[in-house]
Amino acid sequence: MKLLEDENLDWAFLPIGDNYTMGVDDAIKATDFINCKNVIGIHYDTFPVIVIGKDEVTEKFIKAGINIKLPAIGETIDL
């Protein structure tokens, strides 16, 4: 991920479901590696073992100074 640091990314799609992918805390660390403060969370809430607490996740990202979008399954987002 450090290789993306100089790419000036506007948005990053990062997994936050934990268990099979990185979780919320690792995703927050990854934003520093890639130098991106806008994140769309992926790989969460699709089955019970990767269900997240959206309010808690949002609060953690906001405290870290990161804008987070947590789309529902099938939802579209305009960037």
JSON list of N, CA and C in Angstrom, two decimals:
[
{"chain": "A", "resi": 1, "resn": "MET", "atom": "N", "xyz": [0.81, -1.19, 0.00]},
{"chain": "A", "resi": 1, "resn": "MET", "atom": "CA", "xyz": [0.00, 0.00, 0.00]},
{"chain": "A", "resi": 1, "resn": "MET", "atom": "C", "xyz": [0.86, 1.26, 0.00]},
{"chain": "A", "resi": 2, "resn": "LYS", "atom": "N", "xyz": [2.04, 1.17, 0.59]},
{"chain": "A", "resi": 2, "resn": "LYS", "atom": "CA", "xyz": [2.91, 2.35, 0.61]},
{"chain": "A", "resi": 2, "resn": "LYS", "atom": "C", "xyz": [3.24, 2.83, -0.79]},
{"chain": "A", "resi": 3, "resn": "LEU", "atom": "N", "xyz": [3.20, 1.95, -1.79]},
{"chain": "A", "resi": 3, "resn": "LEU", "atom": "CA", "xyz": [3.49, 2.34, -3.16]},
{"chain": "A", "resi": 3, "resn": "LEU", "atom": "C", "xyz": [2.45, 3.33, -3.70]},
{"chain": "A", "resi": 4, "resn": "LEU", "atom": "N", "xyz": [1.28, 3.40, -3.09]},
{"chain": "A", "resi": 4, "resn": "LEU", "atom": "CA", "xyz": [0.22, 4.31, -3.54]},
{"chain": "A", "resi": 4, "resn": "LEU", "atom": "C", "xyz": [0.33, 5.70, -2.93]},
{"chain": "A", "resi": 5, "resn": "GLU", "atom": "N", "xyz": [1.22, 5.88, -2.00]},
{"chain": "A", "resi": 5, "resn": "GLU", "atom": "CA", "xyz": [1.33, 7.14, -1.26]},
{"chain": "A", "resi": 5, "resn": "GLU", "atom": "C", "xyz": [1.48, 8.36, -2.16]},
{"chain": "A", "resi": 6, "resn": "ASP", "atom": "N", "xyz": [2.22, 8.25, -3.24]},
{"chain": "A", "resi": 6, "resn": "ASP", "atom": "CA", "xyz": [2.49, 9.39, -4.11]},
{"chain": "A", "resi": 6, "resn": "ASP", "atom": "C", "xyz": [1.46, 9.55, -5.25]},
{"chain": "A", "resi": 7, "resn": "GLU", "atom": "N", "xyz": [0.42, 8.75, -5.25]},
{"chain": "A", "resi": 7, "resn": "GLU", "atom": "CA", "xyz": [-0.55, 8.76, -6.34]},
{"chain": "A", "resi": 7, "resn": "GLU", "atom": "C", "xyz": [-1.63, 9.84, -6.19]},
{"chain": "A", "resi": 8, "resn": "ASN", "atom": "N", "xyz": [-1.67, 10.52, -5.06]},
{"chain": "A", "resi": 8, "resn": "ASN", "atom": "CA", "xyz": [-2.66, 11.58, -4.81]},
{"chain": "A", "resi": 8, "resn": "ASN", "atom": "C", "xyz": [-4.09, 11.09, -5.03]},
{"chain": "A", "resi": 9, "resn": "LEU", "atom": "N", "xyz": [-4.43, 10.00, -4.40]},
{"chain": "A", "resi": 9, "resn": "LEU", "atom": "CA", "xyz": [-5.76, 9.42, -4.53]},
{"chain": "A", "resi": 9, "resn": "LEU", "atom": "C", "xyz": [-6.81, 10.33, -3.88]},
{"chain": "A", "resi": 10, "resn": "ASP", "atom": "N", "xyz": [-7.93, 10.50, -4.57]},
{"chain": "A", "resi": 10, "resn": "ASP", "atom": "CA", "xyz": [-9.05, 11.23, -3.98]},
{"chain": "A", "resi": 10, "resn": "ASP", "atom": "C", "xyz": [-9.88, 10.32, -3.09]},
{"chain": "A", "resi": 11, "resn": "TRP", "atom": "N", "xyz": [-10.08, 9.09, -3.52]},
{"chain": "A", "resi": 11, "resn": "TRP", "atom": "CA", "xyz": [-10.88, 8.11, -2.80]},
{"chain": "A", "resi": 11, "resn": "TRP", "atom": "C", "xyz": [-10.18, 6.76, -2.82]},
{"chain": "A", "resi": 12, "resn": "ALA", "atom": "N", "xyz": [-10.39, 5.99, -1.77]},
{"chain": "A", "resi": 12, "resn": "ALA", "atom": "CA", "xyz": [-9.87, 4.62, -1.70]},
{"chain": "A", "resi": 12, "resn": "ALA", "atom": "C", "xyz": [-11.00, 3.69, -1.26]},
{"chain": "A", "resi": 13, "resn": "PHE", "atom": "N", "xyz": [-11.08, 2.52, -1.87]},
{"chain": "A", "resi": 13, "resn": "PHE", "atom": "CA", "xyz": [-12.00, 1.47, -1.46]},
{"chain": "A", "resi": 13, "resn": "PHE", "atom": "C", "xyz": [-11.22, 0.53, -0.56]},
{"chain": "A", "resi": 14, "resn": "LEU", "atom": "N", "xyz": [-11.58, 0.49, 0.72]},
{"chain": "A", "resi": 14, "resn": "LEU", "atom": "CA", "xyz": [-10.84, -0.34, 1.67]},
{"chain": "A", "resi": 14, "resn": "LEU", "atom": "C", "xyz": [-11.78, -1.32, 2.38]},
{"chain": "A", "resi": 15, "resn": "PRO", "atom": "N", "xyz": [-11.35, -2.57, 2.51]},
{"chain": "A", "resi": 15, "resn": "PRO", "atom": "CA", "xyz": [-12.16, -3.54, 3.25]},
{"chain": "A", "resi": 15, "resn": "PRO", "atom": "C", "xyz": [-12.15, -3.20, 4.74]},
{"chain": "A", "resi": 16, "resn": "ILE", "atom": "N", "xyz": [-13.30, -3.38, 5.39]},
{"chain": "A", "resi": 16, "resn": "ILE", "atom": "CA", "xyz": [-13.39, -3.05, 6.82]},
{"chain": "A", "resi": 16, "resn": "ILE", "atom": "C", "xyz": [-14.11, -4.13, 7.61]},
{"chain": "A", "resi": 17, "resn": "GLY", "atom": "N", "xyz": [-14.42, -5.26, 6.99]},
{"chain": "A", "resi": 17, "resn": "GLY", "atom": "CA", "xyz": [-15.22, -6.29, 7.64]},
{"chain": "A", "resi": 17, "resn": "GLY", "atom": "C", "xyz": [-14.48, -7.13, 8.66]},
{"chain": "A", "resi": 18, "resn": "ASP", "atom": "N", "xyz": [-13.15, -7.04, 8.67]},
{"chain": "A", "resi": 18, "resn": "ASP", "atom": "CA", "xyz": [-12.30, -7.82, 9.58]},
{"chain": "A", "resi": 18, "resn": "ASP", "atom": "C", "xyz": [-12.40, -9.29, 9.21]},
{"chain": "A", "resi": 19, "resn": "ASN", "atom": "N", "xyz": [-12.16, -10.16, 10.09]},
{"chain": "A", "resi": 19, "resn": "ASN", "atom": "CA", "xyz": [-12.24, -11.60, 9.92]},
{"chain": "A", "resi": 19, "resn": "ASN", "atom": "C", "xyz": [-11.51, -12.14, 8.70]},
{"chain": "A", "resi": 20, "resn": "TYR", "atom": "N", "xyz": [-11.94, -11.83, 7.48]},
{"chain": "A", "resi": 20, "resn": "TYR", "atom": "CA", "xyz": [-11.28, -12.33, 6.26]},
{"chain": "A", "resi": 20, "resn": "TYR", "atom": "C", "xyz": [-10.45, -11.25, 5.57]},
{"chain": "A", "resi": 21, "resn": "THR", "atom": "N", "xyz": [-10.65, -10.01, 5.95]},
{"chain": "A", "resi": 21, "resn": "THR", "atom": "CA", "xyz": [-9.94, -8.88, 5.35]},
{"chain": "A", "resi": 21, "resn": "THR", "atom": "C", "xyz": [-9.45, -7.99, 6.48]},
{"chain": "A", "resi": 22, "resn": "MET", "atom": "N", "xyz": [-8.90, -6.84, 6.15]},
{"chain": "A", "resi": 22, "resn": "MET", "atom": "CA", "xyz": [-8.53, -5.92, 7.23]},
{"chain": "A", "resi": 22, "resn": "MET", "atom": "C", "xyz": [-9.79, -5.39, 7.88]},
{"chain": "A", "resi": 23, "resn": "GLY", "atom": "N", "xyz": [-9.65, -4.99, 9.12]},
{"chain": "A", "resi": 23, "resn": "GLY", "atom": "CA", "xyz": [-10.76, -4.41, 9.85]},
{"chain": "A", "resi": 23, "resn": "GLY", "atom": "C", "xyz": [-10.66, -2.89, 9.87]},
{"chain": "A", "resi": 24, "resn": "VAL", "atom": "N", "xyz": [-11.50, -2.30, 10.67]},
{"chain": "A", "resi": 24, "resn": "VAL", "atom": "CA", "xyz": [-11.59, -0.84, 10.74]},
{"chain": "A", "resi": 24, "resn": "VAL", "atom": "C", "xyz": [-10.27, -0.20, 11.15]},
{"chain": "A", "resi": 25, "resn": "ASP", "atom": "N", "xyz": [-9.67, -0.69, 12.23]},
{"chain": "A", "resi": 25, "resn": "ASP", "atom": "CA", "xyz": [-8.43, -0.08, 12.71]},
{"chain": "A", "resi": 25, "resn": "ASP", "atom": "C", "xyz": [-7.30, -0.18, 11.70]},
{"chain": "A", "resi": 26, "resn": "ASP", "atom": "N", "xyz": [-7.20, -1.32, 11.02]},
{"chain": "A", "resi": 26, "resn": "ASP", "atom": "CA", "xyz": [-6.17, -1.47, 9.98]},
{"chain": "A", "resi": 26, "resn": "ASP", "atom": "C", "xyz": [-6.47, -0.57, 8.79]},
{"chain": "A", "resi": 27, "resn": "ALA", "atom": "N", "xyz": [-7.74, -0.42, 8.45]},
{"chain": "A", "resi": 27, "resn": "ALA", "atom": "CA", "xyz": [-8.10, 0.46, 7.34]},
{"chain": "A", "resi": 27, "resn": "ALA", "atom": "C", "xyz": [-7.73, 1.91, 7.64]},
{"chain": "A", "resi": 28, "resn": "ILE", "atom": "N", "xyz": [-7.93, 2.31, 8.88]},
{"chain": "A", "resi": 28, "resn": "ILE", "atom": "CA", "xyz": [-7.54, 3.67, 9.28]},
{"chain": "A", "resi": 28, "resn": "ILE", "atom": "C", "xyz": [-6.03, 3.84, 9.14]},
{"chain": "A", "resi": 29, "resn": "LYS", "atom": "N", "xyz": [-5.27, 2.85, 9.56]},
{"chain": "A", "resi": 29, "resn": "LYS", "atom": "CA", "xyz": [-3.80, 2.91, 9.38]},
{"chain": "A", "resi": 29, "resn": "LYS", "atom": "C", "xyz": [-3.44, 2.96, 7.90]},
{"chain": "A", "resi": 30, "resn": "ALA", "atom": "N", "xyz": [-4.15, 2.21, 7.10]},
{"chain": "A", "resi": 30, "resn": "ALA", "atom": "CA", "xyz": [-3.87, 2.15, 5.66]},
{"chain": "A", "resi": 30, "resn": "ALA", "atom": "C", "xyz": [-4.06, 3.51, 5.00]},
{"chain": "A", "resi": 31, "resn": "THR", "atom": "N", "xyz": [-4.97, 4.33, 5.52]},
{"chain": "A", "resi": 31, "resn": "THR", "atom": "CA", "xyz": [-5.16, 5.65, 4.91]},
{"chain": "A", "resi": 31, "resn": "THR", "atom": "C", "xyz": [-3.90, 6.49, 5.01]},
{"chain": "A", "resi": 32, "resn": "ASP", "atom": "N", "xyz": [-3.12, 6.30, 6.06]},
{"chain": "A", "resi": 32, "resn": "ASP", "atom": "CA", "xyz": [-1.83, 6.99, 6.16]},
{"chain": "A", "resi": 32, "resn": "ASP", "atom": "C", "xyz": [-0.85, 6.44, 5.14]},
{"chain": "A", "resi": 33, "resn": "PHE", "atom": "N", "xyz": [-0.84, 5.12, 4.95]},
{"chain": "A", "resi": 33, "resn": "PHE", "atom": "CA", "xyz": [0.06, 4.50, 3.97]},
{"chain": "A", "resi": 33, "resn": "PHE", "atom": "C", "xyz": [-0.20, 5.00, 2.56]},
{"chain": "A", "resi": 34, "resn": "ILE", "atom": "N", "xyz": [-1.48, 5.17, 2.21]},
{"chain": "A", "resi": 34, "resn": "ILE", "atom": "CA", "xyz": [-1.82, 5.56, 0.84]},
{"chain": "A", "resi": 34, "resn": "ILE", "atom": "C", "xyz": [-2.08, 7.06, 0.71]},
{"chain": "A", "resi": 35, "resn": "ASN", "atom": "N", "xyz": [-2.00, 7.78, 1.84]},
{"chain": "A", "resi": 35, "resn": "ASN", "atom": "CA", "xyz": [-2.16, 9.23, 1.82]},
{"chain": "A", "resi": 35, "resn": "ASN", "atom": "C", "xyz": [-3.51, 9.65, 1.21]},
{"chain": "A", "resi": 36, "resn": "CYS", "atom": "N", "xyz": [-4.58, 9.05, 1.75]},
{"chain": "A", "resi": 36, "resn": "CYS", "atom": "CA", "xyz": [-5.92, 9.33, 1.24]},
{"chain": "A", "resi": 36, "resn": "CYS", "atom": "C", "xyz": [-6.88, 9.47, 2.42]},
{"chain": "A", "resi": 37, "resn": "LYS", "atom": "N", "xyz": [-7.64, 10.54, 2.43]},
{"chain": "A", "resi": 37, "resn": "LYS", "atom": "CA", "xyz": [-8.53, 10.82, 3.55]},
{"chain": "A", "resi": 37, "resn": "LYS", "atom": "C", "xyz": [-10.01, 10.65, 3.21]},
{"chain": "A", "resi": 38, "resn": "ASN", "atom": "N", "xyz": [-10.31, 10.00, 2.11]},
{"chain": "A", "resi": 38, "resn": "ASN", "atom": "CA", "xyz": [-11.70, 9.69, 1.72]},
{"chain": "A", "resi": 38, "resn": "ASN", "atom": "C", "xyz": [-11.78, 8.21, 1.42]},
{"chain": "A", "resi": 39, "resn": "VAL", "atom": "N", "xyz": [-12.63, 7.51, 2.17]},
{"chain": "A", "resi": 39, "resn": "VAL", "atom": "CA", "xyz": [-12.70, 6.06, 2.07]},
{"chain": "A", "resi": 39, "resn": "VAL", "atom": "C", "xyz": [-14.13, 5.60, 1.84]},
{"chain": "A", "resi": 40, "resn": "ILE", "atom": "N", "xyz": [-14.26, 4.62, 0.97]},
{"chain": "A", "resi": 40, "resn": "ILE", "atom": "CA", "xyz": [-15.51, 3.89, 0.82]},
{"chain": "A", "resi": 40, "resn": "ILE", "atom": "C", "xyz": [-15.25, 2.49, 1.37]},
{"chain": "A", "resi": 41, "resn": "GLY", "atom": "N", "xyz": [-15.98, 2.14, 2.41]},
{"chain": "A", "resi": 41, "resn": "GLY", "atom": "CA", "xyz": [-15.81, 0.84, 3.03]},
{"chain": "A", "resi": 41, "resn": "GLY", "atom": "C", "xyz": [-16.39, -0.26, 2.15]},
{"chain": "A", "resi": 42, "resn": "ILE", "atom": "N", "xyz": [-15.67, -1.38, 2.08]},
{"chain": "A", "resi": 42, "resn": "ILE", "atom": "CA", "xyz": [-16.13, -2.53, 1.31]},
{"chain": "A", "resi": 42, "resn": "ILE", "atom": "C", "xyz": [-15.93, -3.81, 2.12]},
{"chain": "A", "resi": 43, "resn": "HIS", "atom": "N", "xyz": [-16.51, -4.89, 1.64]},
{"chain": "A", "resi": 43, "resn": "HIS", "atom": "CA", "xyz": [-16.39, -6.22, 2.26]},
{"chain": "A", "resi": 43, "resn": "HIS", "atom": "C", "xyz": [-16.87, -6.22, 3.71]},
{"chain": "A", "resi": 44, "resn": "TYR", "atom": "N", "xyz": [-18.11, -5.78, 3.90]},
{"chain": "A", "resi": 44, "resn": "TYR", "atom": "CA", "xyz": [-18.74, -5.82, 5.21]},
{"chain": "A", "resi": 44, "resn": "TYR", "atom": "C", "xyz": [-20.24, -6.03, 5.04]},
{"chain": "A", "resi": 45, "resn": "ASP", "atom": "N", "xyz": [-20.89, -6.51, 6.09]},
{"chain": "A", "resi": 45, "resn": "ASP", "atom": "CA", "xyz": [-22.35, -6.68, 6.18]},
{"chain": "A", "resi": 45, "resn": "ASP", "atom": "C", "xyz": [-22.97, -7.61, 5.15]},
{"chain": "A", "resi": 46, "resn": "THR", "atom": "N", "xyz": [-22.19, -8.45, 4.49]},
{"chain": "A", "resi": 46, "resn": "THR", "atom": "CA", "xyz": [-22.78, -9.35, 3.51]},
{"chain": "A", "resi": 46, "resn": "THR", "atom": "C", "xyz": [-23.16, -10.70, 4.11]},
{"chain": "A", "resi": 47, "resn": "PHE", "atom": "N", "xyz": [-22.59, -11.05, 5.25]},
{"chain": "A", "resi": 47, "resn": "PHE", "atom": "CA", "xyz": [-23.01, -12.22, 6.01]},
{"chain": "A", "resi": 47, "resn": "PHE", "atom": "C", "xyz": [-22.58, -12.03, 7.46]},
{"chain": "A", "resi": 48, "resn": "PRO", "atom": "N", "xyz": [-23.16, -12.80, 8.39]},
{"chain": "A", "resi": 48, "resn": "PRO", "atom": "CA", "xyz": [-23.02, -12.49, 9.82]},
{"chain": "A", "resi": 48, "resn": "PRO", "atom": "C", "xyz": [-21.61, -12.28, 10.37]},
{"chain": "A", "resi": 49, "resn": "VAL", "atom": "N", "xyz": [-20.64, -13.03, 9.92]},
{"chain": "A", "resi": 49, "resn": "VAL", "atom": "CA", "xyz": [-19.30, -12.94, 10.51]},
{"chain": "A", "resi": 49, "resn": "VAL", "atom": "C", "xyz": [-18.59, -11.61, 10.19]},
{"chain": "A", "resi": 50, "resn": "ILE", "atom": "N", "xyz": [-19.08, -10.85, 9.21]},
{"chain": "A", "resi": 50, "resn": "ILE", "atom": "CA", "xyz": [-18.45, -9.57, 8.88]},
{"chain": "A", "resi": 50, "resn": "ILE", "atom": "C", "xyz": [-19.41, -8.39, 9.02]},
{"chain": "A", "resi": 51, "resn": "VAL", "atom": "N", "xyz": [-20.42, -8.55, 9.86]},
{"chain": "A", "resi": 51, "resn": "VAL", "atom": "CA", "xyz": [-21.33, -7.43, 10.15]},
{"chain": "A", "resi": 51, "resn": "VAL", "atom": "C", "xyz": [-20.60, -6.43, 11.04]},
{"chain": "A", "resi": 52, "resn": "ILE", "atom": "N", "xyz": [-20.76, -5.15, 10.73]},
{"chain": "A", "resi": 52, "resn": "ILE", "atom": "CA", "xyz": [-20.10, -4.09, 11.49]},
{"chain": "A", "resi": 52, "resn": "ILE", "atom": "C", "xyz": [-21.16, -3.22, 12.17]},
{"chain": "A", "resi": 53, "resn": "GLY", "atom": "N", "xyz": [-20.73, -2.45, 13.14]},
{"chain": "A", "resi": 53, "resn": "GLY", "atom": "CA", "xyz": [-21.57, -1.41, 13.74]},
{"chain": "A", "resi": 53, "resn": "GLY", "atom": "C", "xyz": [-21.28, -0.11, 13.00]},
{"chain": "A", "resi": 54, "resn": "LYS", "atom": "N", "xyz": [-22.16, 0.29, 12.12]},
{"chain": "A", "resi": 54, "resn": "LYS", "atom": "CA", "xyz": [-21.89, 1.44, 11.26]},
{"chain": "A", "resi": 54, "resn": "LYS", "atom": "C", "xyz": [-21.65, 2.72, 12.05]},
{"chain": "A", "resi": 55, "resn": "ASP", "atom": "N", "xyz": [-22.37, 2.94, 13.12]},
{"chain": "A", "resi": 55, "resn": "ASP", "atom": "CA", "xyz": [-22.16, 4.15, 13.92]},
{"chain": "A", "resi": 55, "resn": "ASP", "atom": "C", "xyz": [-20.77, 4.16, 14.56]},
{"chain": "A", "resi": 56, "resn": "GLU", "atom": "N", "xyz": [-20.37, 3.03, 15.11]},
{"chain": "A", "resi": 56, "resn": "GLU", "atom": "CA", "xyz": [-19.04, 2.91, 15.73]},
{"chain": "A", "resi": 56, "resn": "GLU", "atom": "C", "xyz": [-17.93, 3.10, 14.70]},
{"chain": "A", "resi": 57, "resn": "VAL", "atom": "N", "xyz": [-18.09, 2.48, 13.54]},
{"chain": "A", "resi": 57, "resn": "VAL", "atom": "CA", "xyz": [-17.10, 2.60, 12.47]},
{"chain": "A", "resi": 57, "resn": "VAL", "atom": "C", "xyz": [-16.99, 4.05, 12.01]},
{"chain": "A", "resi": 58, "resn": "THR", "atom": "N", "xyz": [-18.12, 4.67, 11.77]},
{"chain": "A", "resi": 58, "resn": "THR", "atom": "CA", "xyz": [-18.14, 6.06, 11.33]},
{"chain": "A", "resi": 58, "resn": "THR", "atom": "C", "xyz": [-17.44, 6.95, 12.35]},
{"chain": "A", "resi": 59, "resn": "GLU", "atom": "N", "xyz": [-17.73, 6.74, 13.62]},
{"chain": "A", "resi": 59, "resn": "GLU", "atom": "CA", "xyz": [-17.11, 7.54, 14.70]},
{"chain": "A", "resi": 59, "resn": "GLU", "atom": "C", "xyz": [-15.59, 7.38, 14.70]},
{"chain": "A", "resi": 60, "resn": "LYS", "atom": "N", "xyz": [-15.11, 6.15, 14.54]},
{"chain": "A", "resi": 60, "resn": "LYS", "atom": "CA", "xyz": [-13.66, 5.91, 14.52]},
{"chain": "A", "resi": 60, "resn": "LYS", "atom": "C", "xyz": [-12.99, 6.65, 13.36]},
{"chain": "A", "resi": 61, "resn": "PHE", "atom": "N", "xyz": [-13.60, 6.58, 12.18]},
{"chain": "A", "resi": 61, "resn": "PHE", "atom": "CA", "xyz": [-13.01, 7.26, 11.03]},
{"chain": "A", "resi": 61, "resn": "PHE", "atom": "C", "xyz": [-13.04, 8.78, 11.21]},
{"chain": "A", "resi": 62, "resn": "ILE", "atom": "N", "xyz": [-14.14, 9.30, 11.71]},
{"chain": "A", "resi": 62, "resn": "ILE", "atom": "CA", "xyz": [-14.24, 10.75, 11.93]},
{"chain": "A", "resi": 62, "resn": "ILE", "atom": "C", "xyz": [-13.19, 11.20, 12.94]},
{"chain": "A", "resi": 63, "resn": "LYS", "atom": "N", "xyz": [-13.01, 10.46, 14.03]},
{"chain": "A", "resi": 63, "resn": "LYS", "atom": "CA", "xyz": [-11.99, 10.81, 15.02]},
{"chain": "A", "resi": 63, "resn": "LYS", "atom": "C", "xyz": [-10.59, 10.81, 14.42]},
{"chain": "A", "resi": 64, "resn": "ALA", "atom": "N", "xyz": [-10.38, 9.97, 13.40]},
{"chain": "A", "resi": 64, "resn": "ALA", "atom": "CA", "xyz": [-9.08, 9.91, 12.73]},
{"chain": "A", "resi": 64, "resn": "ALA", "atom": "C", "xyz": [-8.96, 10.97, 11.63]},
{"chain": "A", "resi": 65, "resn": "GLY", "atom": "N", "xyz": [-10.01, 11.76, 11.43]},
{"chain": "A", "resi": 65, "resn": "GLY", "atom": "CA", "xyz": [-9.96, 12.81, 10.40]},
{"chain": "A", "resi": 65, "resn": "GLY", "atom": "C", "xyz": [-10.17, 12.28, 8.99]},
{"chain": "A", "resi": 66, "resn": "ILE", "atom": "N", "xyz": [-10.90, 11.18, 8.88]},
{"chain": "A", "resi": 66, "resn": "ILE", "atom": "CA", "xyz": [-11.10, 10.53, 7.59]},
{"chain": "A", "resi": 66, "resn": "ILE", "atom": "C", "xyz": [-12.59, 10.55, 7.25]},
{"chain": "A", "resi": 67, "resn": "ASN", "atom": "N", "xyz": [-12.91, 10.92, 6.02]},
{"chain": "A", "resi": 67, "resn": "ASN", "atom": "CA", "xyz": [-14.27, 10.89, 5.52]},
{"chain": "A", "resi": 67, "resn": "ASN", "atom": "C", "xyz": [-14.58, 9.45, 5.09]},
{"chain": "A", "resi": 68, "resn": "ILE", "atom": "N", "xyz": [-15.65, 8.87, 5.65]},
{"chain": "A", "resi": 68, "resn": "ILE", "atom": "CA", "xyz": [-16.00, 7.48, 5.34]},
{"chain": "A", "resi": 68, "resn": "ILE", "atom": "C", "xyz": [-17.41, 7.41, 4.76]},
{"chain": "A", "resi": 69, "resn": "LYS", "atom": "N", "xyz": [-17.56, 6.61, 3.73]},
{"chain": "A", "resi": 69, "resn": "LYS", "atom": "CA", "xyz": [-18.87, 6.30, 3.15]},
{"chain": "A", "resi": 69, "resn": "LYS", "atom": "C", "xyz": [-19.09, 4.80, 3.33]},
{"chain": "A", "resi": 70, "resn": "LEU", "atom": "N", "xyz": [-20.25, 4.44, 3.83]},
{"chain": "A", "resi": 70, "resn": "LEU", "atom": "CA", "xyz": [-20.58, 3.04, 4.04]},
{"chain": "A", "resi": 70, "resn": "LEU", "atom": "C", "xyz": [-21.86, 2.70, 3.27]},
{"chain": "A", "resi": 71, "resn": "PRO", "atom": "N", "xyz": [-21.73, 2.44, 1.99]},
{"chain": "A", "resi": 71, "resn": "PRO", "atom": "CA", "xyz": [-22.91, 2.18, 1.17]},
{"chain": "A", "resi": 71, "resn": "PRO", "atom": "C", "xyz": [-23.60, 0.87, 1.55]},
{"chain": "A", "resi": 72, "resn": "ALA", "atom": "N", "xyz": [-24.92, 0.88, 1.46]},
{"chain": "A", "resi": 72, "resn": "ALA", "atom": "CA", "xyz": [-25.69, -0.34, 1.64]},
{"chain": "A", "resi": 72, "resn": "ALA", "atom": "C", "xyz": [-25.54, -1.20, 0.38]},
{"chain": "A", "resi": 73, "resn": "ILE", "atom": "N", "xyz": [-25.82, -2.48, 0.50]},
{"chain": "A", "resi": 73, "resn": "ILE", "atom": "CA", "xyz": [-25.73, -3.37, -0.65]},
{"chain": "A", "resi": 73, "resn": "ILE", "atom": "C", "xyz": [-26.66, -2.85, -1.75]},
{"chain": "A", "resi": 74, "resn": "GLY", "atom": "N", "xyz": [-26.09, -2.65, -2.93]},
{"chain": "A", "resi": 74, "resn": "GLY", "atom": "CA", "xyz": [-26.85, -2.15, -4.08]},
{"chain": "A", "resi": 74, "resn": "GLY", "atom": "C", "xyz": [-26.94, -0.64, -4.18]},
{"chain": "A", "resi": 75, "resn": "GLU", "atom": "N", "xyz": [-26.50, 0.07, -3.16]},
{"chain": "A", "resi": 75, "resn": "GLU", "atom": "CA", "xyz": [-26.54, 1.54, -3.18]},
{"chain": "A", "resi": 75, "resn": "GLU", "atom": "C", "xyz": [-25.45, 2.08, -4.11]},
{"chain": "A", "resi": 76, "resn": "THR", "atom": "N", "xyz": [-25.75, 3.17, -4.78]},
{"chain": "A", "resi": 76, "resn": "THR", "atom": "CA", "xyz": [-24.75, 3.84, -5.62]},
{"chain": "A", "resi": 76, "resn": "THR", "atom": "C", "xyz": [-24.31, 5.11, -4.91]},
{"chain": "A", "resi": 77, "resn": "ILE", "atom": "N", "xyz": [-23.10, 5.52, -5.21]},
{"chain": "A", "resi": 77, "resn": "ILE", "atom": "CA", "xyz": [-22.51, 6.74, -4.64]},
{"chain": "A", "resi": 77, "resn": "ILE", "atom": "C", "xyz": [-21.93, 7.56, -5.77]},
{"chain": "A", "resi": 78, "resn": "ASP", "atom": "N", "xyz": [-22.26, 8.83, -5.82]},
{"chain": "A", "resi": 78, "resn": "ASP", "atom": "CA", "xyz": [-21.64, 9.75, -6.77]},
{"chain": "A", "resi": 78, "resn": "ASP", "atom": "C", "xyz": [-20.43, 10.38, -6.12]},
{"chain": "A", "resi": 79, "resn": "LEU", "atom": "N", "xyz": [-19.30, 10.28, -6.78]},
{"chain": "A", "resi": 79, "resn": "LEU", "atom": "CA", "xyz": [-18.06, 10.87, -6.24]},
{"chain": "A", "resi": 79, "resn": "LEU", "atom": "C", "xyz": [-17.75, 12.15, -6.97]}
]
